[in-house]
Coordinates of C-alpha atoms in Angstrom, one line a residue:
Chain A
M63 CA 167.9 98.0 109.4
T64 CA 169.8 100.9 106.8
K65 CA 172.9 103.0 107.5
S66 CA 171.0 106.5 108.8
G67 CA 171.1 109.0 105.8
G68 CA 169.5 106.8 103.3
S69 CA 172.0 104.2 102.0
V70 CA 170.2 100.7 102.5
F71 CA 171.8 98.0 103.8
V72 CA 170.8 95.0 101.4
L73 CA 172.0 91.6 102.7
V74 CA 170.9 88.4 101.0
M75 CA 172.8 85.4 102.6
G76 CA 175.0 83.9 99.7
F77 CA 175.3 87.3 98.0
L78 CA 179.4 88.4 97.9
L79 CA 179.4 92.1 99.8
T80 CA 182.9 93.1 98.9
A81 CA 182.5 97.2 100.1
A82 CA 181.1 95.9 103.6
P83 CA 183.4 96.1 106.8
N84 CA 184.9 92.4 107.7
S85 CA 184.5 92.8 110.9
Q86 CA 184.7 89.2 112.0
A87 CA 187.8 89.1 111.6
H88 CA 189.3 91.0 114.2
L89 CA 190.0 87.6 116.0
M90 CA 193.8 89.2 116.2
A91 CA 195.5 92.1 115.3
E92 CA 198.2 92.8 112.7
Q93 CA 201.7 91.1 113.6
K94 CA 200.2 90.0 116.8
G95 CA 199.8 86.6 118.4
T96 CA 198.6 84.4 121.1
L97 CA 199.8 81.5 122.6
N98 CA 197.0 79.4 125.4
V99 CA 199.3 76.8 126.9
V100 CA 196.8 74.7 129.2
D101 CA 196.6 71.4 129.6
G102 CA 196.2 69.5 126.6
G103 CA 197.7 72.0 124.2
A104 CA 199.5 75.2 123.7
F105 CA 196.8 77.0 121.3
L106 CA 197.8 79.7 118.6
V107 CA 196.3 82.4 117.2
L108 CA 199.1 84.6 114.9
S109 CA 198.4 87.3 112.7
A110 CA 201.5 87.4 110.0
P111 CA 202.3 89.0 107.4
V112 CA 202.1 87.8 103.9
S113 CA 205.4 89.3 102.4
A114 CA 206.9 87.0 105.1
F115 CA 206.0 84.1 102.8
K116 CA 208.0 82.9 99.6
G117 CA 206.5 81.9 96.7
V118 CA 202.8 82.5 96.8
D119 CA 202.0 86.6 96.0
D120 CA 202.0 85.3 91.7
N121 CA 200.9 88.6 90.8
K122 CA 203.3 90.4 92.9
D123 CA 200.9 93.0 94.5
G124 CA 201.8 92.6 98.0
A125 CA 199.1 90.6 98.8
L126 CA 197.2 87.5 98.3
S127 CA 194.1 86.6 96.7
T128 CA 192.0 83.9 97.8
E129 CA 193.0 82.3 94.5
E130 CA 196.6 82.5 95.6
L131 CA 196.1 81.2 99.0
S132 CA 193.9 78.2 97.8
N133 CA 196.6 77.5 94.9
H134 CA 199.5 77.7 97.5
L135 CA 198.0 76.2 100.4
D136 CA 200.2 73.2 101.3
H137 CA 203.4 75.8 100.4
V138 CA 201.9 78.3 103.2
K139 CA 201.7 75.6 105.4
Q140 CA 204.8 74.6 105.2
Q141 CA 206.5 77.6 105.8
I142 CA 204.2 78.2 109.0
Y143 CA 205.5 75.3 110.0
Q144 CA 209.2 76.3 109.7
G145 CA 208.1 79.8 110.5
I146 CA 206.9 79.3 113.6
Q147 CA 207.7 76.8 116.3
L148 CA 207.2 75.4 119.5
L149 CA 210.7 73.8 121.4
S150 CA 210.7 71.3 123.9
E151 CA 212.9 71.6 126.8
S152 CA 215.7 69.0 124.5
G153 CA 215.3 71.4 121.2
T154 CA 212.6 69.0 119.9
S155 CA 209.9 70.8 117.7
L156 CA 206.4 69.9 118.8
P157 CA 204.4 69.4 115.8
L158 CA 201.4 72.3 115.7
R159 CA 198.3 70.3 114.3
G160 CA 195.1 71.0 113.2
L161 CA 196.4 74.4 111.5
L162 CA 193.5 76.4 110.8
L163 CA 194.1 79.5 107.8
S164 CA 192.6 82.7 106.8
L165 CA 193.0 86.1 105.1
V166 CA 192.9 89.5 106.9
H167 CA 192.3 92.3 105.0
V168 CA 193.6 95.5 105.2
D169 CA 191.4 97.9 107.8
D170 CA 189.4 94.8 107.9
N171 CA 187.6 95.4 104.4
L172 CA 187.0 92.4 102.4
S173 CA 187.1 94.5 99.2
N174 CA 191.2 95.4 100.3
P175 CA 193.9 92.9 99.9
A176 CA 194.6 90.9 101.9
T177 CA 198.5 91.6 103.7
Q178 CA 197.7 89.3 106.2
I179 CA 197.3 85.6 107.1
M180 CA 195.6 84.6 110.5
A181 CA 196.8 81.0 111.7
L182 CA 195.1 79.1 114.5
G183 CA 196.6 75.5 115.6
R184 CA 197.5 73.4 118.5
F185 CA 201.2 72.6 119.8
A186 CA 200.7 69.1 120.8
V187 CA 202.4 69.5 124.5
K188 CA 202.7 66.1 126.7
D189 CA 203.6 68.8 129.8
Y190 CA 202.1 71.9 129.6
M191 CA 204.4 73.1 132.5
A192 CA 207.6 72.1 131.3
S193 CA 209.9 74.3 130.1
F194 CA 209.3 75.5 126.4
N195 CA 211.0 77.6 123.5
L196 CA 209.0 79.7 121.0
G197 CA 210.5 80.7 117.6
V198 CA 209.3 83.1 115.2
T199 CA 210.7 84.0 112.3
L200 CA 207.7 85.0 110.0
Q201 CA 208.7 88.8 110.2
G202 CA 207.7 90.7 106.8
K203 CA 209.3 93.2 104.6
T204 CA 207.9 96.5 105.3
P205 CA 209.4 98.7 108.7
K206 CA 205.7 97.8 110.2
E207 CA 206.1 94.2 109.8
N208 CA 209.8 93.4 111.0
K209 CA 208.3 92.5 114.3
I210 CA 205.6 90.2 115.3
T211 CA 204.4 90.0 119.3
I212 CA 203.1 87.1 120.7
T213 CA 201.3 86.7 124.7
A214 CA 201.8 83.6 126.4
T215 CA 199.4 82.8 128.9
R216 CA 200.0 79.9 131.1
N217 CA 198.1 79.1 134.6
G218 CA 197.0 83.0 135.0
R219 CA 200.1 84.1 134.1
S220 CA 201.4 86.1 131.0
H221 CA 204.4 86.6 129.0
K222 CA 204.5 89.2 126.0
M223 CA 207.2 88.3 123.6
V224 CA 208.4 90.6 120.6
F225 CA 210.0 88.5 118.0
T226 CA 212.7 90.6 115.5
L227 CA 215.1 88.7 112.8
D228 CA 217.6 89.5 114.7
D229 CA 215.7 88.1 118.1
D230 CA 213.5 85.3 116.9
Q231 CA 213.5 83.0 119.8
H232 CA 212.3 83.4 123.7
L233 CA 212.1 81.4 126.4
L234 CA 208.3 81.0 127.7
F235 CA 207.8 82.3 131.2
P236 CA 211.2 82.7 132.1
I237 CA 211.7 82.8 136.1
N238 CA 213.8 85.5 135.6
P239 CA 212.7 87.5 132.5
L240 CA 215.6 89.9 131.6
A241 CA 217.9 87.0 132.1
Q242 CA 216.5 85.1 128.8
Chain B
M106 CA 142.0 57.8 127.8
Q107 CA 144.8 57.8 125.4
N108 CA 146.1 54.7 123.7
L109 CA 149.1 53.2 124.5
P110 CA 151.6 52.9 121.3
T111 CA 152.2 49.2 120.9
L112 CA 155.9 48.2 122.2
P113 CA 157.6 45.9 120.0
V114 CA 159.9 43.6 121.7
L115 CA 163.6 44.0 120.9
L116 CA 165.3 40.4 121.1
L117 CA 168.9 40.6 122.8
T118 CA 171.2 37.9 123.2
I119 CA 173.8 38.1 125.9
F120 CA 176.5 35.2 126.3
L121 CA 177.2 34.3 129.5
V122 CA 180.8 33.0 130.3
A123 CA 180.1 31.1 133.8
C124 CA 183.5 30.7 135.9
G125 CA 184.9 27.4 135.7
G126 CA 185.2 27.4 131.7
G127 CA 181.2 26.7 131.1
G128 CA 179.7 29.0 128.3
G129 CA 176.0 29.3 127.0
S130 CA 173.9 32.2 126.3
Q131 CA 170.5 33.6 127.4
T132 CA 168.2 36.0 125.5
I133 CA 166.4 38.3 127.7
E134 CA 163.4 40.5 126.6
I135 CA 164.3 44.4 126.6
P136 CA 160.8 46.5 125.6
E137 CA 161.3 49.2 122.8
T138 CA 160.1 52.7 123.2
T139 CA 158.2 54.3 120.3
A140 CA 156.8 57.8 119.9
S141 CA 153.2 58.3 119.4
A142 CA 152.0 61.3 117.3
P143 CA 152.3 65.0 119.0
G144 CA 149.5 66.3 121.2
A145 CA 148.1 70.1 119.3
P146 CA 149.8 72.9 119.0
T147 CA 147.7 76.0 121.3
I148 CA 146.7 78.9 118.9
G149 CA 148.2 82.4 120.1
T150 CA 147.9 85.3 118.2
I151 CA 146.6 85.5 114.5
T152 CA 147.4 88.9 112.0
E153 CA 145.3 89.8 109.0
G154 CA 146.5 90.0 105.9
D155 CA 145.8 91.2 102.6
A156 CA 144.5 87.6 100.9
S157 CA 146.3 86.1 104.3
A158 CA 146.8 85.4 107.8
S159 CA 150.0 85.0 109.8
I160 CA 149.2 82.3 112.6
A161 CA 151.2 81.8 115.5
F162 CA 151.5 79.4 118.0
S163 CA 152.8 77.5 121.0
A164 CA 154.0 73.9 120.5
P165 CA 152.5 71.4 121.7
T166 CA 153.0 70.2 125.7
D167 CA 153.1 66.7 124.2
N168 CA 155.5 66.1 121.4
G169 CA 155.0 62.1 121.4
G170 CA 158.4 61.3 122.2
A171 CA 160.0 62.6 119.1
A172 CA 161.0 65.6 117.9
I173 CA 158.2 67.7 116.0
S174 CA 159.4 67.9 112.4
G175 CA 156.7 70.1 111.1
Y176 CA 153.9 72.4 111.3
E177 CA 150.8 72.8 109.3
A178 CA 148.2 75.2 109.6
T179 CA 144.7 75.3 107.8
C180 CA 142.4 78.3 107.0
T181 CA 139.0 76.7 106.2
A182 CA 135.9 78.9 104.9
G183 CA 133.0 76.3 103.6
S184 CA 134.9 74.6 100.4
D185 CA 137.6 77.3 100.4
S186 CA 140.7 75.2 102.2
Q187 CA 144.2 76.5 102.0
T188 CA 146.9 75.3 104.2
A189 CA 150.8 76.4 104.8
T190 CA 153.4 74.5 106.5
G191 CA 156.7 75.4 108.5
T192 CA 158.7 74.2 111.2
E193 CA 158.2 77.1 113.5
S194 CA 155.2 79.5 114.8
P195 CA 154.5 81.8 112.9
I196 CA 153.1 80.3 109.6
A197 CA 151.6 82.7 106.7
V198 CA 148.7 80.9 105.2
T199 CA 147.9 83.1 101.8
D200 CA 145.2 82.8 99.3
L201 CA 142.8 83.6 101.0
T202 CA 140.0 85.6 99.9
N203 CA 139.5 88.9 101.5
D204 CA 136.4 89.7 103.9
T205 CA 135.8 86.2 103.8
T206 CA 135.5 84.9 107.4
Y207 CA 138.1 81.7 108.2
E208 CA 138.8 78.9 110.6
C209 CA 142.0 78.0 111.0
S210 CA 143.7 75.6 113.2
V211 CA 147.6 74.1 113.0
T212 CA 148.9 70.7 113.4
A213 CA 152.3 69.3 114.6
T214 CA 154.2 66.4 113.1
N215 CA 156.8 64.1 114.6
S216 CA 158.5 60.8 113.0
A217 CA 155.2 59.0 114.5
G218 CA 152.8 60.6 112.6
T219 CA 150.4 64.0 112.4
G220 CA 148.5 64.7 115.6
V221 CA 145.1 66.5 116.5
A222 CA 144.4 69.7 115.5
S223 CA 144.6 73.0 117.3
A224 CA 141.3 75.0 118.5
T225 CA 140.3 76.8 115.6
V226 CA 140.7 80.5 115.7
S227 CA 138.8 83.0 113.4
V228 CA 140.0 85.5 110.6
T229 CA 138.7 87.4 108.1
P230 CA 141.4 89.2 106.0
T231 CA 141.3 92.3 104.4
A232 CA 142.4 94.2 101.2
G233 CA 145.4 96.7 102.4
S234 CA 145.9 95.1 105.5
S235 CA 149.5 93.6 106.3
T236 CA 151.0 91.4 108.8
T237 CA 153.3 94.1 110.0
N238 CA 154.0 94.8 114.4
S239 CA 154.3 98.2 114.9
T240 CA 156.9 99.3 117.8
A241 CA 155.8 102.5 118.2
G242 CA 156.2 104.0 121.4
V243 CA 158.2 101.4 122.6
E244 CA 161.6 102.7 123.6
C245 CA 161.6 105.7 121.3
M246 CA 163.5 108.0 123.7
Y247 CA 166.1 106.0 124.9
S248 CA 168.7 108.6 125.9
Y249 CA 171.8 108.4 127.6
A250 CA 175.2 110.1 128.1
A251 CA 177.5 110.1 131.3
F252 CA 181.2 109.4 131.7
N253 CA 182.1 105.5 132.0
D254 CA 185.3 105.8 134.7
S255 CA 185.9 102.1 134.2
P256 CA 189.5 101.9 133.6
S257 CA 189.5 100.3 130.2
V258 CA 186.6 102.7 129.0
N259 CA 187.1 106.6 130.9
K260 CA 185.1 108.0 128.2
T261 CA 181.4 109.3 127.6
S262 CA 179.3 106.6 126.3
I263 CA 176.7 108.2 124.4
A264 CA 173.4 106.5 122.6
D265 CA 170.1 108.0 121.4
W266 CA 167.5 106.7 120.0
I267 CA 164.2 108.3 118.5
C268 CA 161.0 107.1 116.6
D269 CA 160.7 109.1 113.2
G270 CA 157.2 107.9 111.4
S271 CA 158.4 105.0 110.1
R272 CA 161.7 104.7 111.5
R273 CA 164.1 104.2 114.4
I274 CA 166.8 105.8 114.8
L275 CA 170.1 105.5 116.7
T276 CA 173.0 107.6 117.1
A277 CA 175.9 106.5 118.9
N278 CA 179.6 106.3 120.1
G279 CA 179.8 102.4 120.9
I280 CA 181.3 103.3 124.2
P281 CA 179.7 100.8 126.7
D282 CA 178.4 102.2 129.9
H283 CA 179.0 99.1 132.3
D284 CA 182.0 98.5 133.4
V285 CA 184.5 96.3 131.4
G286 CA 187.1 93.9 131.6
T287 CA 191.1 94.8 130.9
F288 CA 191.5 95.7 127.6
P289 CA 194.4 95.7 125.8
N290 CA 194.8 92.0 127.4
S291 CA 196.6 89.3 126.6
H292 CA 194.1 87.7 124.8
N293 CA 192.7 90.6 123.0
P294 CA 195.3 93.5 122.3
N295 CA 192.9 96.1 121.7
T296 CA 191.7 99.5 122.7
I297 CA 188.1 100.6 123.3
S298 CA 187.8 103.7 121.2
E299 CA 184.9 105.7 119.8
Q300 CA 182.5 104.4 116.8
S301 CA 180.5 106.8 114.9
I302 CA 177.1 104.9 114.5
S303 CA 173.8 106.1 112.9
E304 CA 171.5 103.8 112.0
E305 CA 167.7 103.0 111.4
F306 CA 165.6 100.3 111.9
A307 CA 162.0 99.6 110.8
I308 CA 159.4 101.6 113.0
E309 CA 157.1 98.1 112.0
P310 CA 159.2 95.4 110.9
V311 CA 157.7 92.9 108.9
L312 CA 158.1 89.0 109.4
T313 CA 159.1 87.1 106.6
T314 CA 159.5 83.0 106.0
N315 CA 163.1 83.3 105.3
S316 CA 166.3 83.7 107.7
T317 CA 168.7 86.8 106.4
E318 CA 172.6 86.0 108.1
L319 CA 174.1 88.8 109.4
G320 CA 176.9 89.8 110.9
G321 CA 180.7 90.6 110.0
P322 CA 180.7 91.4 105.8
R323 CA 177.3 91.1 106.0
G324 CA 176.2 93.4 108.3
V325 CA 175.7 94.3 111.8
T326 CA 172.9 91.9 113.5
G327 CA 171.9 94.8 115.8
Y328 CA 172.7 97.2 118.7
V329 CA 171.8 96.8 122.3
L330 CA 170.0 100.1 123.8
N331 CA 173.1 101.0 125.3
G332 CA 174.6 101.9 121.3
V333 CA 177.3 98.9 121.5
K334 CA 176.5 96.6 118.6
I335 CA 176.0 92.3 118.7
D336 CA 178.7 90.6 116.1
A337 CA 178.4 87.3 117.8
G338 CA 180.4 85.1 114.7
T339 CA 183.5 84.6 113.8
A340 CA 184.6 84.2 110.2
G341 CA 185.6 81.2 108.8
S342 CA 188.7 79.2 108.0
C343 CA 190.4 76.8 106.3
N344 CA 192.1 73.7 107.8
D345 CA 194.8 72.0 106.0
S346 CA 192.6 69.5 104.4
G347 CA 193.3 70.9 100.9
S348 CA 190.4 71.7 98.4
S349 CA 187.2 70.8 100.5
C350 CA 187.5 74.5 101.9
S351 CA 186.6 77.3 99.8
L352 CA 188.4 80.9 101.3
A353 CA 186.3 82.8 99.2
P354 CA 184.4 85.8 101.0
P355 CA 182.1 86.1 103.0
T356 CA 182.3 83.4 104.8
Q357 CA 185.9 82.9 104.2
G358 CA 186.1 79.4 105.2
S359 CA 184.4 76.3 106.3
W360 CA 185.6 76.5 109.9
S361 CA 184.2 79.6 112.6
I362 CA 186.0 79.4 115.7
E363 CA 183.6 80.4 118.8
A364 CA 184.5 83.0 120.5
L365 CA 182.6 81.8 123.6
G366 CA 181.9 78.4 124.8
Q367 CA 185.0 76.7 124.1
S368 CA 188.2 77.1 126.5
S369 CA 191.1 76.3 124.2
F370 CA 191.4 79.7 122.6
N371 CA 191.1 82.1 124.1
F372 CA 190.1 85.6 122.5
G373 CA 189.9 88.1 126.0
D374 CA 186.2 88.1 126.4
D375 CA 185.5 89.7 129.3
E376 CA 182.5 89.0 131.9
N377 CA 180.1 90.8 129.1
H378 CA 181.0 88.4 126.7
A379 CA 182.4 91.4 124.9
H380 CA 185.7 91.9 123.5
V381 CA 187.2 95.3 121.3
Q382 CA 188.0 95.0 117.4
P383 CA 191.6 96.2 115.9
G384 CA 189.3 99.2 115.4
G385 CA 188.3 99.8 118.5
A386 CA 184.7 98.4 118.5
Y387 CA 183.5 96.8 121.6
H388 CA 181.2 94.3 120.7
Y389 CA 179.2 91.9 122.4
H390 CA 179.3 87.8 121.5
G391 CA 177.0 86.7 124.1
I392 CA 174.6 88.5 126.8
P393 CA 175.8 91.8 127.3
E394 CA 175.5 90.9 131.2
G395 CA 176.7 94.7 132.7
F396 CA 173.9 96.0 130.5
V397 CA 171.2 93.6 132.0
D398 CA 172.7 94.2 135.4
K399 CA 171.9 97.8 135.2
L400 CA 168.5 97.6 134.1
E401 CA 167.6 96.1 137.2
K402 CA 164.9 93.6 136.0
G403 CA 165.9 90.3 137.9
T404 CA 163.9 87.7 136.0
E405 CA 161.7 89.5 134.4
M406 CA 161.4 89.4 130.4
T407 CA 163.8 92.3 129.6
L408 CA 164.6 93.9 126.3
V409 CA 168.0 94.7 125.5
A410 CA 168.7 95.7 122.1
W411 CA 166.8 95.8 118.8
A412 CA 167.9 93.3 115.5
A413 CA 168.5 94.4 112.1
D414 CA 164.8 93.8 111.2
G415 CA 163.5 95.9 113.8
F416 CA 162.2 93.2 115.8
P417 CA 163.2 93.4 119.7
I418 CA 165.8 91.2 121.6
Y419 CA 165.1 90.1 125.3
A420 CA 168.0 88.6 127.6
R421 CA 167.4 85.1 128.9
Y422 CA 164.1 84.9 130.2
G423 CA 160.9 84.3 128.6
Y424 CA 157.6 82.9 129.8
Q425 CA 157.3 79.6 129.7
D426 CA 154.1 79.7 127.2
A427 CA 155.1 82.3 124.4
M428 CA 151.1 83.5 124.7
D429 CA 150.2 84.1 128.2
A430 CA 152.2 86.5 130.4
S431 CA 150.4 84.8 133.3
S432 CA 152.7 81.1 132.7
A433 CA 155.8 81.1 134.3
I434 CA 159.5 82.6 133.6
L435 CA 161.9 81.1 132.6
I436 CA 165.5 80.6 131.3
I437 CA 164.8 80.2 127.6
E438 CA 167.0 77.7 125.8
S439 CA 168.1 78.1 121.9
S440 CA 166.9 75.4 119.4
Y441 CA 171.0 74.1 118.9
L442 CA 172.2 71.2 120.0
L443 CA 175.7 69.9 119.6
K444 CA 176.1 67.6 116.5
S445 CA 176.3 63.9 117.6
S446 CA 179.1 63.7 115.5
P447 CA 181.8 66.4 113.7
D448 CA 181.2 66.6 110.5
A449 CA 183.6 65.0 107.4
N450 CA 186.4 66.9 106.5
R451 CA 186.4 68.9 110.2
P452 CA 189.4 69.6 112.2
S453 CA 190.1 66.8 114.7
I454 CA 188.3 66.7 117.7
S455 CA 191.4 66.1 119.5
D456 CA 193.0 69.5 118.3
Y457 CA 189.6 71.4 118.5
A458 CA 187.0 70.1 120.9
M459 CA 182.9 69.8 119.8
G460 CA 182.0 73.0 120.3
A461 CA 185.0 75.1 119.1
F462 CA 183.1 76.1 115.4
T463 CA 180.0 77.4 114.4
Q464 CA 179.5 74.5 112.5
D465 CA 179.5 71.9 115.2
Y466 CA 176.2 73.1 116.3
E467 CA 172.5 71.9 114.2
Y468 CA 169.3 73.7 114.8
V469 CA 166.9 71.1 115.7
A470 CA 163.8 72.3 115.6
G471 CA 161.4 72.1 118.9
S472 CA 164.1 71.6 121.1
G473 CA 165.2 73.6 124.2
S474 CA 162.1 76.6 124.2
N475 CA 161.4 75.8 120.7
L476 CA 163.0 78.5 119.0
D477 CA 163.3 79.3 115.6
E478 CA 166.8 78.8 113.9
C479 CA 167.1 82.5 114.5
N480 CA 167.1 82.3 118.5
G481 CA 163.0 83.8 118.2
R482 CA 159.4 83.5 118.4
T483 CA 156.3 84.9 118.8
G484 CA 154.6 85.8 121.9
V485 CA 153.7 88.5 124.0
T486 CA 156.1 90.6 126.2
P487 CA 155.8 93.3 129.0
E488 CA 156.3 95.6 125.8
F489 CA 153.8 94.0 123.6
P490 CA 150.9 92.6 125.8
E491 CA 149.2 91.5 122.0
G492 CA 152.4 89.4 121.0
I493 CA 155.3 90.1 118.4
Y494 CA 157.7 88.5 117.0
H495 CA 161.0 88.3 119.0
Y496 CA 164.6 87.3 119.9
Y497 CA 166.1 86.1 122.8
A498 CA 169.7 86.6 123.9
T499 CA 171.0 82.9 125.1
N500 CA 173.3 81.1 128.1
G501 CA 174.1 78.6 125.0
F502 CA 174.7 78.4 121.4
P503 CA 174.3 81.1 119.7
F504 CA 174.1 83.2 122.4
L505 CA 173.2 86.2 120.2
Q506 CA 171.1 85.5 117.4
R507 CA 173.3 85.3 114.0
C508 CA 170.7 86.0 111.6
V509 CA 167.2 87.6 111.1
K510 CA 163.4 86.3 110.4
G511 CA 162.1 90.0 109.5
A512 CA 162.4 92.2 106.1
L513 CA 165.5 94.3 105.8

């Protein structure tokens, strides 16, 4: 298949194509996330800004390369553990397990710098119908990065939450959303 | 009468503990079944090439009780005999002498050995011919432009296909022509918007022996006739196990979460197995149910899309015998199976159930409907009664193919 107009796609498995749009990295929009609370765990997908992470941007270009992420994988991981926490009713932080990380590039183009990190993982939840608080402190430094919107779902009910540095913790599925 | 395989005896000792404290053991004999060589494949179409022949065939109905590991095609003219091997149909036999008539046959092999050869079919390769499959005249005037009032669309869907010499040309805006789910939704926060789609496909696709992985940064796998793209895979991620996972593009990691077939992570796909990318592109991860319904073909073989290499894609149904249009129609199954055990370094199955990742599946030649690793096979179809290589959108993994077998 070619782009009409003559530019031929030369697509060979294993070759690096940095100019092609990375439409596969589409699982989550920037600054947004979902939390699917089901029997078996609370499954998180989150796209967080690189500027929220300290000590990882070695060349100070405001973006993260694959090398920088590889070099600082443990550091990034620890900051995610600290930056997004699901708390039980008693205030205990529930463990985030099976953390998966990938880079999300500007305009989903691999040749552009990665200014977002996508994280997937499972919070170990014993009683998924219990009461939980969600805390997020992974806001970035630019104006468009200063809030993160996460939609939680449970038993067909959804709850949209906006996290800012001044409002970084929300009760999940409150009976009266205005009272939280 | 076919000889029955020898049945070696497995001796199994069971220790018995009797009531009252007594003990003892008893040995029983359990016959262990073994496989036999597979039956003969059936040759369908032989396409003559320049000093070559592409032999399309059906798998034997009897695999001998073990998965078929490969096939061998042999073409013989007097003392000149050429062979080629492969794991699926078709197999291209090369180094033939032009203008010489060869008798060709195919055998299948499993763990028990090689079975009997198929009936022979004659072929005479000639200079200047090539093993192409013309799709000229098929869906060359597909044109659609109508307003879609589905609440999350409310836009005009446009898709025009024309055939021009060697090219099949698509011009579309990527707006679906059927009802869609709610977008944005709790799990997919993106809105459907118009795209600028202008693509060309070969009108005479050429089948190769290689597969080329597509999707995402590697390029679009194909387009449904309504102009909506197929992009079934997802980017890879790295787990926290350290250096065993490369983040380098285009794979960006060892573990690619599946959008379909798992319930832990919900990516907001709708009843059409589709959802929306951040740029507004609605795209399919599985059978485009709404579009299939619009075609009202029921259980007929239904051409729904063209792959990037120019070969057609059919949805769900195919002939039981790939080369016989009078054989029963059935639901075509892919030849991918869940691995019996997770890969090393895989994220824990307690966090991600088997099937959550693309890497949880393995291609097992001869399983399912005996499709190849790109969910394709050669056979007859309503549009191509002489036979053509074609792909299937299947109910199970990979749902929509992740690679193509034709030249790009």
